[in-house]
Amino acid sequence: GLGRLADIKDIIGSICQVLGRSGDLAGKHIVVTAGGTQEPIDPVRYLSNRSSGKMGYALAEAARDRGAKVTLVTAPTSLPEPVGVDVIQVGTAQEMRQAVENVTLRSDALIMAAAVADYRPLKAAKDKIKKGKTGLTLELECTPDILGTVKGNFIKVGFAAESSNLVENAREKLKQKGLALIVANDITAGDSGFGTDTNRVTIIDREGKIESLPLMSKRKVADRLLDKVVGLSEETIVYCSLREEPRIGFSKGQEPLFSKRKGTLILETAIGNITVSYNPKYDEFGPRGVSKWLKWLKKNHPELKAGDKVRLQ
Ligand code: PMT
């Protein structure tokens, strides 16, 4: 009520948020998912997993403390909602998908730390299923792959909880789901993965670079991962249409950054990446210089097609 001192955790959260306003994620919108989705069997039972939400909540708080606007889409957990974060509570994988699709429309990154159930009962019973004398067989269907199907111009980061072939399995998921980064969790150790306060992870990027981190708190893992997200968001990705007149579209907030940068252009095309050295004829990287340059590229690289991406490194 009025005049009552707020909870110490809330006060600390608010202070961290204010202090982080000019952090390296200021002006960015980061969407984080957390917890294990619950897929109903009947009104009282559900299928779920051991995710506590700790990893996702640590990420949400870390992103908030670095100045980001954060939306946390969370399946049920016993954790308090972080202060200064927009929290959307969901139950099922389908609800999580809907929420993620809505909030990523104008976001800069999606980090899916949630353990989304891979299967759900084909049909949830309307009434409580009575205990019978024989066993019960449930028919299951696949849930939607949220990360693999969500569309948009933002950095996608996935987690992979693995008990064997950590790196290979995670790398496969990174490729399948079109991710910028994947965080492979070793869930065989007692101090890492589901429910723990610490984690031992390996971060893999789409170029195949692997970084194995030692055991550390989930908050520290969150910060190490966000360092990589910051690095990626500093890379300028320009989407160009080469069908007719080459045109470029800058993603939100990247235009000023783009004109200041110099470097090598990597063209991501259907036939693989092509590195193109700087063409001194167009000696500026501003939007006009790049438009002229794209015309030159189109002429000299007829293999480029509409929708190919041009990445400035
Ligand atoms: O919550 P904690 O107790 O702190 O534990 C953390 C954690 C172990 C749950 C978390 O760090 C983790 O590893 N989450 C991913 C769990 C997992 O195994 O995901 P996956 O391998 O099934 O899926 C790979 C990626 O695709 C994940 O980012 C997942 O969120 C996403 N996914 C999965 C299935 C699905 N239908 N849609 C998805 O988007």
XYZ file of C-alpha atoms and ligand atoms in Angstrom:
352
model
C 0.000 0.000 0.000
C 0.907 3.669 0.003
C 3.890 4.492 2.176
C 5.055 0.894 2.383
C 8.695 0.264 1.472
C 8.982 -1.737 -1.734
C 10.604 -5.152 -1.651
C 14.427 -4.922 -1.515
C 14.710 -7.070 -4.656
C 12.407 -4.646 -6.510
C 14.447 -1.668 -5.321
C 17.689 -3.306 -6.470
C 16.062 -4.218 -9.813
C 14.934 -0.623 -10.357
C 18.389 0.739 -9.476
C 20.058 -1.724 -11.899
C 17.638 -0.679 -14.621
C 18.315 3.027 -14.122
C 22.093 2.537 -13.931
C 22.009 0.446 -17.102
C 20.209 3.017 -19.238
C 23.310 3.932 -21.183
C 24.560 0.343 -21.422
C 25.626 -1.385 -24.636
C 22.063 -2.600 -25.302
C 20.441 0.823 -24.908
C 17.814 1.366 -27.589
C 17.542 -2.361 -28.346
C 14.500 -4.549 -27.785
C 15.399 -8.044 -26.634
C 12.831 -10.836 -26.361
C 13.717 -13.706 -24.014
C 11.762 -16.910 -23.421
C 12.000 -18.997 -20.259
C 10.589 -22.004 -18.444
C 9.088 -25.273 -19.549
C 5.810 -25.157 -21.448
C 2.900 -27.182 -20.071
C 0.823 -29.224 -22.488
C -2.529 -30.226 -20.947
C -3.616 -33.860 -20.790
C -6.838 -33.030 -18.921
C -7.928 -30.162 -16.609
C -5.517 -31.278 -13.869
C -2.568 -32.915 -15.618
C -0.008 -31.784 -18.149
C 3.212 -32.784 -19.917
C 6.202 -30.598 -19.087
C 9.911 -30.722 -18.221
C 12.344 -29.703 -15.489
C 13.088 -26.146 -16.641
C 13.024 -23.741 -13.682
C 13.233 -20.614 -15.857
C 16.446 -19.498 -14.072
C 18.513 -19.231 -17.271
C 15.862 -17.182 -19.108
C 15.180 -14.891 -16.133
C 18.938 -14.292 -15.698
C 19.099 -13.295 -19.372
C 16.145 -10.936 -19.042
C 17.707 -9.212 -16.016
C 21.143 -9.013 -17.622
C 19.698 -7.455 -20.812
C 17.689 -4.985 -18.701
C 20.820 -4.008 -16.756
C 22.596 -3.245 -20.052
C 19.895 -0.803 -21.115
C 17.654 -2.975 -23.314
C 13.897 -2.893 -23.372
C 13.170 -6.503 -22.453
C 10.117 -8.671 -23.034
C 10.144 -11.963 -21.166
C 7.772 -14.599 -22.502
C 7.627 -17.161 -19.749
C 6.035 -20.510 -19.118
C 5.014 -21.072 -15.460
C 7.919 -20.886 -12.982
C 8.217 -20.185 -9.261
C 10.480 -17.173 -9.869
C 9.413 -13.574 -9.116
C 8.814 -11.413 -12.206
C 11.894 -9.237 -12.824
C 11.355 -5.513 -12.246
C 11.523 -3.286 -15.322
C 10.837 -6.140 -17.729
C 7.594 -6.669 -19.682
C 6.459 -10.128 -18.682
C 4.044 -12.243 -20.720
C 2.883 -15.403 -18.959
C 2.034 -18.332 -21.232
C 1.214 -21.988 -20.681
C 1.557 -24.050 -23.827
C 3.991 -24.090 -26.752
C 1.221 -22.720 -28.962
C 0.659 -19.772 -26.587
C 4.401 -19.148 -26.439
C 4.559 -19.140 -30.232
C 1.726 -16.612 -30.486
C 3.327 -14.317 -27.916
C 6.781 -14.576 -29.527
C 5.374 -13.781 -32.972
C 3.563 -10.726 -31.593
C 6.453 -9.256 -29.639
C 9.273 -9.905 -32.101
C 7.662 -7.720 -34.777
C 9.838 -4.788 -33.729
C 12.608 -6.525 -31.801
C 16.364 -6.691 -32.296
C 16.986 -10.164 -30.860
C 15.104 -13.254 -29.732
C 16.832 -15.494 -27.188
C 14.956 -18.738 -26.592
C 16.091 -20.227 -23.289
C 12.694 -21.880 -22.803
C 12.421 -25.645 -22.848
C 9.469 -25.922 -25.200
C 7.719 -29.298 -25.031
C 8.381 -31.165 -28.265
C 5.122 -33.133 -28.009
C 1.611 -32.439 -26.757
C -1.443 -34.667 -26.349
C -3.348 -34.782 -29.617
C -6.477 -33.959 -27.691
C -6.740 -32.718 -24.107
C -9.614 -34.406 -22.250
C -12.396 -32.036 -21.194
C -12.933 -33.820 -17.885
C -10.417 -35.312 -15.487
C -9.377 -38.730 -16.757
C -10.535 -41.340 -14.222
C -8.036 -43.830 -12.868
C -8.681 -47.183 -14.550
C -7.517 -50.710 -13.822
C -5.295 -50.824 -16.896
C -2.677 -48.348 -18.057
C -3.342 -45.254 -20.134
C -2.101 -44.595 -23.662
C -1.745 -40.991 -24.787
C -1.528 -40.048 -28.431
C 0.945 -37.184 -28.927
C 1.627 -34.775 -31.752
C 4.562 -32.413 -32.377
C 4.366 -28.861 -31.077
C 5.208 -25.987 -33.431
C 8.914 -25.188 -33.755
C 8.805 -21.564 -32.577
C 12.431 -20.634 -33.181
C 12.621 -22.484 -36.472
C 9.585 -20.785 -37.977
C 9.391 -17.260 -36.489
C 10.047 -14.686 -39.209
C 11.712 -11.292 -38.952
C 14.842 -9.247 -39.207
C 16.286 -9.903 -35.739
C 19.120 -11.940 -34.228
C 17.952 -15.435 -33.314
C 19.629 -17.267 -30.457
C 18.735 -20.779 -29.341
C 19.652 -23.046 -26.450
C 20.190 -26.774 -26.712
C 20.071 -29.048 -23.696
C 22.142 -32.070 -24.639
C 23.196 -35.224 -22.842
C 25.510 -36.508 -25.606
C 27.358 -35.200 -28.686
C 26.924 -31.680 -27.295
C 28.581 -29.703 -30.071
C 27.398 -31.779 -33.057
C 23.762 -31.832 -31.918
C 23.754 -28.121 -31.119
C 25.388 -27.260 -34.440
C 22.712 -29.234 -36.248
C 19.975 -27.264 -34.437
C 21.715 -23.962 -35.268
C 21.661 -24.898 -38.956
C 18.134 -26.318 -38.984
C 16.625 -23.298 -37.218
C 18.698 -20.650 -39.048
C 20.227 -19.202 -35.854
C 22.999 -16.675 -35.340
C 24.108 -18.397 -32.119
C 23.317 -21.497 -30.128
C 24.144 -22.194 -26.500
C 24.759 -25.869 -25.826
C 24.056 -26.920 -22.236
C 25.712 -29.967 -20.780
C 22.853 -31.473 -18.779
C 24.747 -34.560 -17.618
C 26.490 -32.735 -14.750
C 24.632 -32.022 -11.526
C 25.712 -28.363 -11.441
C 24.621 -27.436 -14.971
C 21.420 -27.293 -17.044
C 17.924 -27.720 -15.588
C 17.107 -26.186 -12.215
C 20.651 -25.241 -11.156
C 21.992 -21.760 -10.352
C 25.110 -22.456 -12.427
C 25.634 -23.569 -15.986
C 28.414 -24.957 -18.162
C 27.829 -23.967 -21.759
C 29.422 -23.946 -25.181
C 28.468 -21.077 -27.477
C 28.567 -21.787 -31.207
C 28.102 -19.191 -33.939
C 27.004 -19.620 -37.540
C 30.590 -19.317 -38.767
C 31.358 -22.448 -36.721
C 33.322 -20.660 -33.991
C 33.055 -22.505 -30.681
C 33.605 -21.099 -27.208
C 33.394 -23.427 -24.216
C 32.847 -21.550 -20.971
C 33.741 -22.976 -17.561
C 31.118 -23.498 -14.858
C 29.694 -20.124 -13.824
C 26.472 -18.590 -12.517
C 23.572 -18.363 -14.962
C 23.797 -14.583 -14.657
C 27.440 -14.688 -15.815
C 26.503 -17.016 -18.694
C 23.798 -14.500 -19.620
C 26.314 -11.646 -19.745
C 28.820 -13.652 -21.804
C 26.066 -14.509 -24.267
C 24.875 -10.888 -24.436
C 28.457 -9.789 -25.213
C 28.149 -11.911 -28.358
C 24.707 -10.545 -29.192
C 26.081 -6.996 -28.891
C 28.916 -7.970 -31.259
C 26.433 -9.330 -33.778
C 24.155 -6.316 -33.597
C 27.137 -4.131 -34.463
C 27.506 -6.024 -37.726
C 25.374 -4.277 -40.269
C 23.134 -6.507 -42.261
C 21.652 -4.904 -45.318
C 18.930 -6.637 -47.218
C 18.961 -5.825 -50.879
C 16.694 -6.611 -53.740
C 18.596 -7.190 -56.934
C 15.637 -8.099 -59.061
C 15.177 -4.774 -60.794
C 17.011 -1.673 -59.678
C 19.239 -2.693 -56.784
C 17.684 -1.286 -53.638
C 18.783 -1.527 -50.087
C 16.774 -1.433 -46.914
C 18.424 -0.632 -43.644
C 17.084 -2.209 -40.542
C 15.960 0.141 -37.798
C 18.737 2.299 -36.342
C 21.464 0.906 -38.554
C 21.675 3.642 -41.152
C 23.966 6.034 -39.256
C 26.126 3.142 -38.111
C 26.392 1.831 -41.617
C 27.675 5.043 -43.124
C 30.509 5.199 -40.578
C 31.859 1.712 -41.146
C 34.483 0.519 -43.543
C 35.389 -3.019 -44.354
C 34.777 -5.986 -46.570
C 31.415 -6.901 -47.982
C 30.361 -10.493 -47.652
C 27.542 -11.496 -49.929
C 25.418 -14.287 -48.547
C 24.016 -15.993 -51.614
C 22.375 -19.273 -52.445
C 25.723 -20.534 -53.703
C 27.585 -19.618 -50.512
C 29.344 -16.530 -49.216
C 31.275 -14.365 -51.661
C 33.786 -11.928 -50.261
C 34.018 -8.787 -52.352
C 36.836 -6.395 -51.779
C 36.230 -2.728 -51.360
C 35.680 -0.934 -54.624
C 37.514 2.390 -54.479
C 35.305 3.752 -57.245
C 32.597 4.193 -54.624
C 34.664 5.468 -51.802
C 31.912 5.908 -49.263
C 29.699 3.457 -47.453
C 26.762 5.817 -47.133
C 23.402 4.798 -48.615
C 24.100 6.494 -51.963
C 27.545 4.983 -52.310
C 26.177 1.556 -51.500
C 23.348 1.855 -54.039
C 25.891 2.600 -56.748
C 28.041 -0.218 -55.497
C 25.168 -2.690 -55.576
C 24.623 -1.848 -59.258
C 28.264 -2.658 -59.857
C 27.904 -5.918 -57.911
C 24.836 -6.930 -59.853
C 26.713 -6.461 -63.100
C 29.788 -8.314 -61.911
C 28.018 -11.042 -59.960
C 25.111 -12.266 -62.104
C 24.696 -15.224 -59.707
C 23.165 -12.886 -57.102
C 19.433 -13.134 -56.773
C 16.631 -11.237 -55.089
C 16.657 -11.623 -51.334
C 20.396 -12.257 -51.028
C 21.902 -10.524 -48.051
C 24.844 -8.153 -48.059
C 26.691 -8.111 -44.777
C 29.261 -5.462 -43.921
C 31.940 -6.807 -41.602
O 15.254 -23.140 -16.981
P 16.516 -23.654 -16.304
O 16.187 -24.611 -15.178
O 17.418 -22.527 -15.875
O 17.333 -24.535 -17.344
C 17.862 -23.947 -18.482
C 17.577 -24.805 -19.707
C 18.403 -26.077 -19.598
C 16.092 -25.154 -19.845
C 17.921 -23.920 -20.955
O 19.109 -23.322 -20.768
C 17.932 -24.722 -22.233
O 18.848 -25.414 -22.573
N 16.836 -24.549 -22.997
C 16.643 -25.275 -24.243
C 16.102 -26.638 -23.961
C 16.126 -27.543 -25.165
O 16.552 -28.641 -25.100
O 15.731 -27.082 -26.238
P 15.680 -27.965 -27.623
O 16.979 -28.580 -27.913
O 14.472 -28.845 -27.544
O 15.389 -26.817 -28.616
C 16.393 -26.012 -29.224
C 15.899 -24.578 -29.288
O 14.649 -24.511 -30.007
C 15.631 -23.965 -27.914
O 16.077 -22.644 -27.959
C 14.118 -24.042 -27.770
O 13.621 -22.982 -26.984
C 13.626 -23.948 -29.212
N 12.375 -24.699 -29.475
C 12.263 -26.017 -29.182
C 11.097 -26.713 -29.473
C 10.033 -26.017 -30.084
N 8.891 -26.638 -30.355
N 10.162 -24.714 -30.378
C 11.325 -24.044 -30.107
O 11.430 -22.855 -30.379
